[in-house]
Amino acid sequence: RGGNIGVAIKGSSQYVRDFNIRIDSNKIVQSAQIGISTSNADITSINKNLVAMRTNQPSSTGLSIIINRVDTRITNNVIYNSSTIGVSFNDIIGLNGMLFANNMIGGNFRLGADGAGIQITKVIALKMYNNSVYYDGSNVFGAALKVDNDSRGIRILNNSL
């Protein structure tokens, strides 16, 4: 409960990554900056987690994955009170594609110049199915779903954005 980051998994480098990690069935509440943060790690599953961020933070992200090289399954999570970004994927390459399905993200987005419910940057192969995203931020460049630089092979089906 609390802390700057609720759950942090960080490998040594993009070439020496942690692997076979599962983050399942946790309650992560009142984190200040990031609820779940992974970097240089190959995560197999993030499933059935509740991430409720601290409400008085000027900038926070519910779930952040940076440099992941496996077909991760991210399913059945609830993420809310992220002030800037609900979910951020950056530099992810999977063989068959990461699965992001049946998640609920949103409510109480407040600040940040470039907010998003889901932000995708440099992701290759992503299947995004049956998610609900409520982006209530008023940022000039904010969006419920934002796909940026060098992403391809993304399939978006039956989401509520």
mmCIF file of N, CA and C in Angstrom, residues 15-90:
data_model
loop_
_atom_site.group_PDB
_atom_site.id
_atom_site.type_symbol
_atom_site.label_atom_id
_atom_site.label_comp_id
_atom_site.label_asym_id
_atom_site.label_seq_id
_atom_site.Cartn_x
_atom_site.Cartn_y
_atom_site.Cartn_z
ATOM 1 N N TYR A 15 19.276 -6.273 -22.994
ATOM 2 C CA TYR A 15 19.923 -7.523 -23.395
ATOM 3 C C TYR A 15 19.984 -8.540 -22.257
ATOM 4 N N VAL A 16 19.912 -8.089 -21.023
ATOM 5 C CA VAL A 16 19.901 -8.958 -19.848
ATOM 6 C C VAL A 16 18.610 -8.655 -19.084
ATOM 7 N N ARG A 17 17.523 -9.312 -19.534
ATOM 8 C CA ARG A 17 16.207 -9.026 -18.986
ATOM 9 C C ARG A 17 15.804 -10.080 -17.957
ATOM 10 N N ASP A 18 14.944 -9.687 -17.024
ATOM 11 C CA ASP A 18 14.285 -10.657 -16.150
ATOM 12 C C ASP A 18 13.237 -11.376 -17.009
ATOM 13 N N PHE A 19 12.917 -12.646 -16.689
ATOM 14 C CA PHE A 19 11.967 -13.362 -17.535
ATOM 15 C C PHE A 19 11.052 -14.271 -16.732
ATOM 16 N N ASN A 20 9.962 -14.684 -17.395
ATOM 17 C CA ASN A 20 8.946 -15.574 -16.828
ATOM 18 C C ASN A 20 8.334 -15.011 -15.543
ATOM 19 N N ILE A 21 7.915 -13.776 -15.610
ATOM 20 C CA ILE A 21 7.353 -13.079 -14.448
ATOM 21 C C ILE A 21 5.840 -12.968 -14.609
ATOM 22 N N ARG A 22 5.114 -13.258 -13.537
ATOM 23 C CA ARG A 22 3.656 -13.138 -13.501
ATOM 24 C C ARG A 22 3.279 -12.158 -12.391
ATOM 25 N N ILE A 23 2.394 -11.233 -12.709
ATOM 26 C CA ILE A 23 1.855 -10.294 -11.719
ATOM 27 C C ILE A 23 0.342 -10.498 -11.739
ATOM 28 N N ASP A 24 -0.147 -11.357 -10.865
ATOM 29 C CA ASP A 24 -1.543 -11.783 -10.910
ATOM 30 C C ASP A 24 -2.223 -11.631 -9.547
ATOM 31 N N SER A 25 -3.488 -11.209 -9.585
ATOM 32 C CA SER A 25 -4.392 -11.187 -8.419
ATOM 33 C C SER A 25 -3.870 -10.354 -7.251
ATOM 34 N N ASN A 26 -3.490 -9.104 -7.534
ATOM 35 C CA ASN A 26 -2.988 -8.194 -6.499
ATOM 36 C C ASN A 26 -3.895 -6.974 -6.373
ATOM 37 N N LYS A 27 -3.899 -6.386 -5.184
ATOM 38 C CA LYS A 27 -4.521 -5.085 -4.959
ATOM 39 C C LYS A 27 -3.387 -4.097 -4.740
ATOM 40 N N ILE A 28 -3.252 -3.160 -5.660
ATOM 41 C CA ILE A 28 -2.182 -2.174 -5.609
ATOM 42 C C ILE A 28 -2.858 -0.816 -5.458
ATOM 43 N N VAL A 29 -2.794 -0.266 -4.244
ATOM 44 C CA VAL A 29 -3.548 0.953 -3.960
ATOM 45 C C VAL A 29 -2.647 2.059 -3.414
ATOM 46 N N GLN A 30 -3.004 3.278 -3.759
ATOM 47 C CA GLN A 30 -2.376 4.498 -3.256
ATOM 48 C C GLN A 30 -0.908 4.674 -3.682
ATOM 49 N N SER A 31 -0.513 4.099 -4.816
ATOM 50 C CA SER A 31 0.828 4.377 -5.343
ATOM 51 C C SER A 31 0.834 5.794 -5.895
ATOM 52 N N ALA A 32 1.975 6.461 -5.788
ATOM 53 C CA ALA A 32 2.055 7.862 -6.193
ATOM 54 C C ALA A 32 2.278 8.036 -7.700
ATOM 55 N N GLN A 33 3.291 7.379 -8.275
ATOM 56 C CA GLN A 33 3.656 7.629 -9.669
ATOM 57 C C GLN A 33 3.216 6.537 -10.643
ATOM 58 N N ILE A 34 3.490 5.256 -10.302
ATOM 59 C CA ILE A 34 3.152 4.144 -11.199
ATOM 60 C C ILE A 34 2.622 2.984 -10.360
ATOM 61 N N GLY A 35 1.518 2.400 -10.790
ATOM 62 C CA GLY A 35 0.956 1.252 -10.082
ATOM 63 C C GLY A 35 1.782 -0.002 -10.317
ATOM 64 N N ILE A 36 1.930 -0.411 -11.588
ATOM 65 C CA ILE A 36 2.774 -1.534 -11.979
ATOM 66 C C ILE A 36 3.743 -1.025 -13.028
ATOM 67 N N SER A 37 5.038 -1.225 -12.779
ATOM 68 C CA SER A 37 6.078 -0.764 -13.700
ATOM 69 C C SER A 37 7.011 -1.915 -14.026
ATOM 70 N N THR A 38 7.172 -2.218 -15.318
ATOM 71 C CA THR A 38 8.154 -3.213 -15.728
ATOM 72 C C THR A 38 9.053 -2.594 -16.789
ATOM 73 N N SER A 39 10.340 -2.897 -16.691
ATOM 74 C CA SER A 39 11.317 -2.397 -17.647
ATOM 75 C C SER A 39 12.388 -3.457 -17.830
ATOM 76 N N ASN A 40 12.733 -3.747 -19.063
ATOM 77 C CA ASN A 40 13.732 -4.773 -19.370
ATOM 78 C C ASN A 40 13.356 -6.110 -18.742
ATOM 79 N N ALA A 41 12.092 -6.472 -18.846
ATOM 80 C CA ALA A 41 11.606 -7.720 -18.254
ATOM 81 C C ALA A 41 10.597 -8.357 -19.198
ATOM 82 N N ASP A 42 10.652 -9.669 -19.314
ATOM 83 C CA ASP A 42 9.702 -10.410 -20.131
ATOM 84 C C ASP A 42 8.606 -10.958 -19.226
ATOM 85 N N ILE A 43 7.467 -10.286 -19.258
ATOM 86 C CA ILE A 43 6.338 -10.587 -18.379
ATOM 87 C C ILE A 43 5.414 -11.559 -19.105
ATOM 88 N N THR A 44 5.089 -12.695 -18.489
ATOM 89 C CA THR A 44 4.188 -13.640 -19.136
ATOM 90 C C THR A 44 2.722 -13.306 -18.870
ATOM 91 N N SER A 45 2.417 -12.740 -17.678
ATOM 92 C CA SER A 45 1.026 -12.484 -17.340
ATOM 93 C C SER A 45 0.878 -11.317 -16.362
ATOM 94 N N ILE A 46 -0.093 -10.459 -16.640
ATOM 95 C CA ILE A 46 -0.576 -9.457 -15.692
ATOM 96 C C ILE A 46 -2.092 -9.641 -15.704
ATOM 97 N N ASN A 47 -2.627 -10.252 -14.646
ATOM 98 C CA ASN A 47 -4.003 -10.720 -14.672
ATOM 99 C C ASN A 47 -4.702 -10.478 -13.331
ATOM 100 N N LYS A 48 -5.946 -10.010 -13.409
ATOM 101 C CA LYS A 48 -6.836 -9.851 -12.248
ATOM 102 C C LYS A 48 -6.247 -8.972 -11.147
ATOM 103 N N ASN A 49 -5.647 -7.863 -11.538
ATOM 104 C CA ASN A 49 -5.118 -6.909 -10.561
ATOM 105 C C ASN A 49 -6.044 -5.710 -10.443
ATOM 106 N N LEU A 50 -6.090 -5.147 -9.252
ATOM 107 C CA LEU A 50 -6.766 -3.873 -9.020
ATOM 108 C C LEU A 50 -5.677 -2.850 -8.756
ATOM 109 N N VAL A 51 -5.632 -1.804 -9.582
ATOM 110 C CA VAL A 51 -4.662 -0.718 -9.410
ATOM 111 C C VAL A 51 -5.451 0.573 -9.196
ATOM 112 N N ALA A 52 -5.380 1.116 -7.987
ATOM 113 C CA ALA A 52 -6.072 2.359 -7.643
ATOM 114 C C ALA A 52 -5.019 3.375 -7.209
ATOM 115 N N MET A 53 -4.735 4.336 -8.073
ATOM 116 C CA MET A 53 -3.666 5.295 -7.834
ATOM 117 C C MET A 53 -4.087 6.346 -6.803
ATOM 118 N N ARG A 54 -3.099 6.975 -6.204
ATOM 119 C CA ARG A 54 -3.328 8.074 -5.265
ATOM 120 C C ARG A 54 -3.981 9.232 -6.023
ATOM 121 N N THR A 55 -4.982 9.850 -5.443
ATOM 122 C CA THR A 55 -5.768 10.850 -6.182
ATOM 123 C C THR A 55 -5.169 12.252 -6.204
ATOM 124 N N ASN A 56 -4.217 12.564 -5.359
ATOM 125 C CA ASN A 56 -3.711 13.940 -5.310
ATOM 126 C C ASN A 56 -2.387 14.129 -6.054
ATOM 127 N N GLN A 57 -2.022 13.199 -6.928
ATOM 128 C CA GLN A 57 -0.764 13.295 -7.668
ATOM 129 C C GLN A 57 -0.945 14.068 -8.968
ATOM 130 N N PRO A 58 -0.018 14.957 -9.306
ATOM 131 C CA PRO A 58 -0.139 15.713 -10.552
ATOM 132 C C PRO A 58 0.143 14.878 -11.799
ATOM 133 N N SER A 59 0.906 13.789 -11.665
ATOM 134 C CA SER A 59 1.218 12.950 -12.812
ATOM 135 C C SER A 59 1.381 11.506 -12.346
ATOM 136 N N SER A 60 0.601 10.586 -12.920
ATOM 137 C CA SER A 60 0.732 9.182 -12.557
ATOM 138 C C SER A 60 0.250 8.294 -13.699
ATOM 139 N N THR A 61 0.747 7.042 -13.691
ATOM 140 C CA THR A 61 0.418 6.039 -14.699
ATOM 141 C C THR A 61 0.042 4.748 -13.976
ATOM 142 N N GLY A 62 -1.041 4.119 -14.397
ATOM 143 C CA GLY A 62 -1.490 2.889 -13.752
ATOM 144 C C GLY A 62 -0.610 1.690 -14.059
ATOM 145 N N LEU A 63 -0.304 1.463 -15.342
ATOM 146 C CA LEU A 63 0.512 0.334 -15.777
ATOM 147 C C LEU A 63 1.472 0.813 -16.849
ATOM 148 N N SER A 64 2.765 0.544 -16.667
ATOM 149 C CA SER A 64 3.787 0.930 -17.640
ATOM 150 C C SER A 64 4.672 -0.265 -17.951
ATOM 151 N N ILE A 65 4.743 -0.642 -19.238
ATOM 152 C CA ILE A 65 5.617 -1.726 -19.679
ATOM 153 C C ILE A 65 6.574 -1.168 -20.719
ATOM 154 N N ILE A 66 7.882 -1.285 -20.435
ATOM 155 C CA ILE A 66 8.925 -0.795 -21.336
ATOM 156 C C ILE A 66 9.899 -1.943 -21.610
ATOM 157 N N ILE A 67 10.167 -2.203 -22.865
ATOM 158 C CA ILE A 67 11.081 -3.245 -23.348
ATOM 159 C C ILE A 67 10.649 -4.622 -22.838
ATOM 160 N N ASN A 68 9.783 -5.236 -23.625
ATOM 161 C CA ASN A 68 9.244 -6.561 -23.336
ATOM 162 C C ASN A 68 9.325 -7.353 -24.637
ATOM 163 N N ARG A 69 9.776 -8.608 -24.595
ATOM 164 C CA ARG A 69 9.996 -9.376 -25.818
ATOM 165 C C ARG A 69 9.260 -10.713 -25.851
ATOM 166 N N VAL A 70 8.172 -10.840 -25.119
ATOM 167 C CA VAL A 70 7.372 -12.072 -25.152
ATOM 168 C C VAL A 70 5.907 -11.716 -25.399
ATOM 169 N N ASP A 71 5.117 -12.729 -25.687
ATOM 170 C CA ASP A 71 3.690 -12.532 -25.929
ATOM 171 C C ASP A 71 2.933 -12.477 -24.606
ATOM 172 N N THR A 72 3.015 -11.354 -23.939
ATOM 173 C CA THR A 72 2.409 -11.149 -22.629
ATOM 174 C C THR A 72 0.886 -11.170 -22.722
ATOM 175 N N ARG A 73 0.235 -11.734 -21.711
ATOM 176 C CA ARG A 73 -1.220 -11.708 -21.584
ATOM 177 C C ARG A 73 -1.576 -10.749 -20.450
ATOM 178 N N ILE A 74 -2.258 -9.654 -20.797
ATOM 179 C CA ILE A 74 -2.705 -8.671 -19.808
ATOM 180 C C ILE A 74 -4.227 -8.697 -19.851
ATOM 181 N N THR A 75 -4.828 -9.308 -18.830
ATOM 182 C CA THR A 75 -6.270 -9.547 -18.870
ATOM 183 C C THR A 75 -6.926 -9.286 -17.514
ATOM 184 N N ASN A 76 -8.176 -8.869 -17.577
ATOM 185 C CA ASN A 76 -9.063 -8.767 -16.409
ATOM 186 C C ASN A 76 -8.535 -7.869 -15.291
ATOM 187 N N ASN A 77 -7.910 -6.752 -15.649
ATOM 188 C CA ASN A 77 -7.402 -5.805 -14.666
ATOM 189 C C ASN A 77 -8.322 -4.595 -14.572
ATOM 190 N N VAL A 78 -8.340 -3.949 -13.413
ATOM 191 C CA VAL A 78 -9.064 -2.698 -13.207
ATOM 192 C C VAL A 78 -8.038 -1.658 -12.780
ATOM 193 N N ILE A 79 -7.984 -0.547 -13.522
ATOM 194 C CA ILE A 79 -7.022 0.525 -13.248
ATOM 195 C C ILE A 79 -7.778 1.847 -13.233
ATOM 196 N N TYR A 80 -7.654 2.592 -12.121
ATOM 197 C CA TYR A 80 -8.319 3.892 -12.084
ATOM 198 C C TYR A 80 -7.553 4.889 -11.226
ATOM 199 N N ASN A 81 -7.948 6.148 -11.318
ATOM 200 C CA ASN A 81 -7.333 7.300 -10.648
ATOM 201 C C ASN A 81 -5.940 7.643 -11.175
ATOM 202 N N SER A 82 -5.569 7.152 -12.355
ATOM 203 C CA SER A 82 -4.303 7.584 -12.964
ATOM 204 C C SER A 82 -4.506 9.004 -13.457
ATOM 205 N N SER A 83 -3.679 9.926 -13.010
ATOM 206 C CA SER A 83 -3.930 11.319 -13.373
ATOM 207 C C SER A 83 -3.538 11.636 -14.810
ATOM 208 N N THR A 84 -2.562 10.921 -15.392
ATOM 209 C CA THR A 84 -2.092 11.243 -16.737
ATOM 210 C C THR A 84 -2.341 10.122 -17.740
ATOM 211 N N ILE A 85 -1.805 8.912 -17.485
ATOM 212 C CA ILE A 85 -1.903 7.794 -18.421
ATOM 213 C C ILE A 85 -2.387 6.556 -17.681
ATOM 214 N N GLY A 86 -3.401 5.902 -18.232
ATOM 215 C CA GLY A 86 -3.894 4.666 -17.633
ATOM 216 C C GLY A 86 -2.924 3.519 -17.856
ATOM 217 N N VAL A 87 -2.609 3.238 -19.132
ATOM 218 C CA VAL A 87 -1.705 2.151 -19.505
ATOM 219 C C VAL A 87 -0.757 2.663 -20.576
ATOM 220 N N SER A 88 0.540 2.365 -20.411
ATOM 221 C CA SER A 88 1.556 2.774 -21.378
ATOM 222 C C SER A 88 2.374 1.566 -21.808
ATOM 223 N N PHE A 89 2.412 1.303 -23.126
ATOM 224 C CA PHE A 89 3.249 0.252 -23.708
ATOM 225 C C PHE A 89 4.315 0.930 -24.559
ATOM 226 N N ASN A 90 5.590 0.594 -24.320
ATOM 227 C CA ASN A 90 6.680 1.224 -25.064
ATOM 228 C C ASN A 90 7.758 0.183 -25.362
#
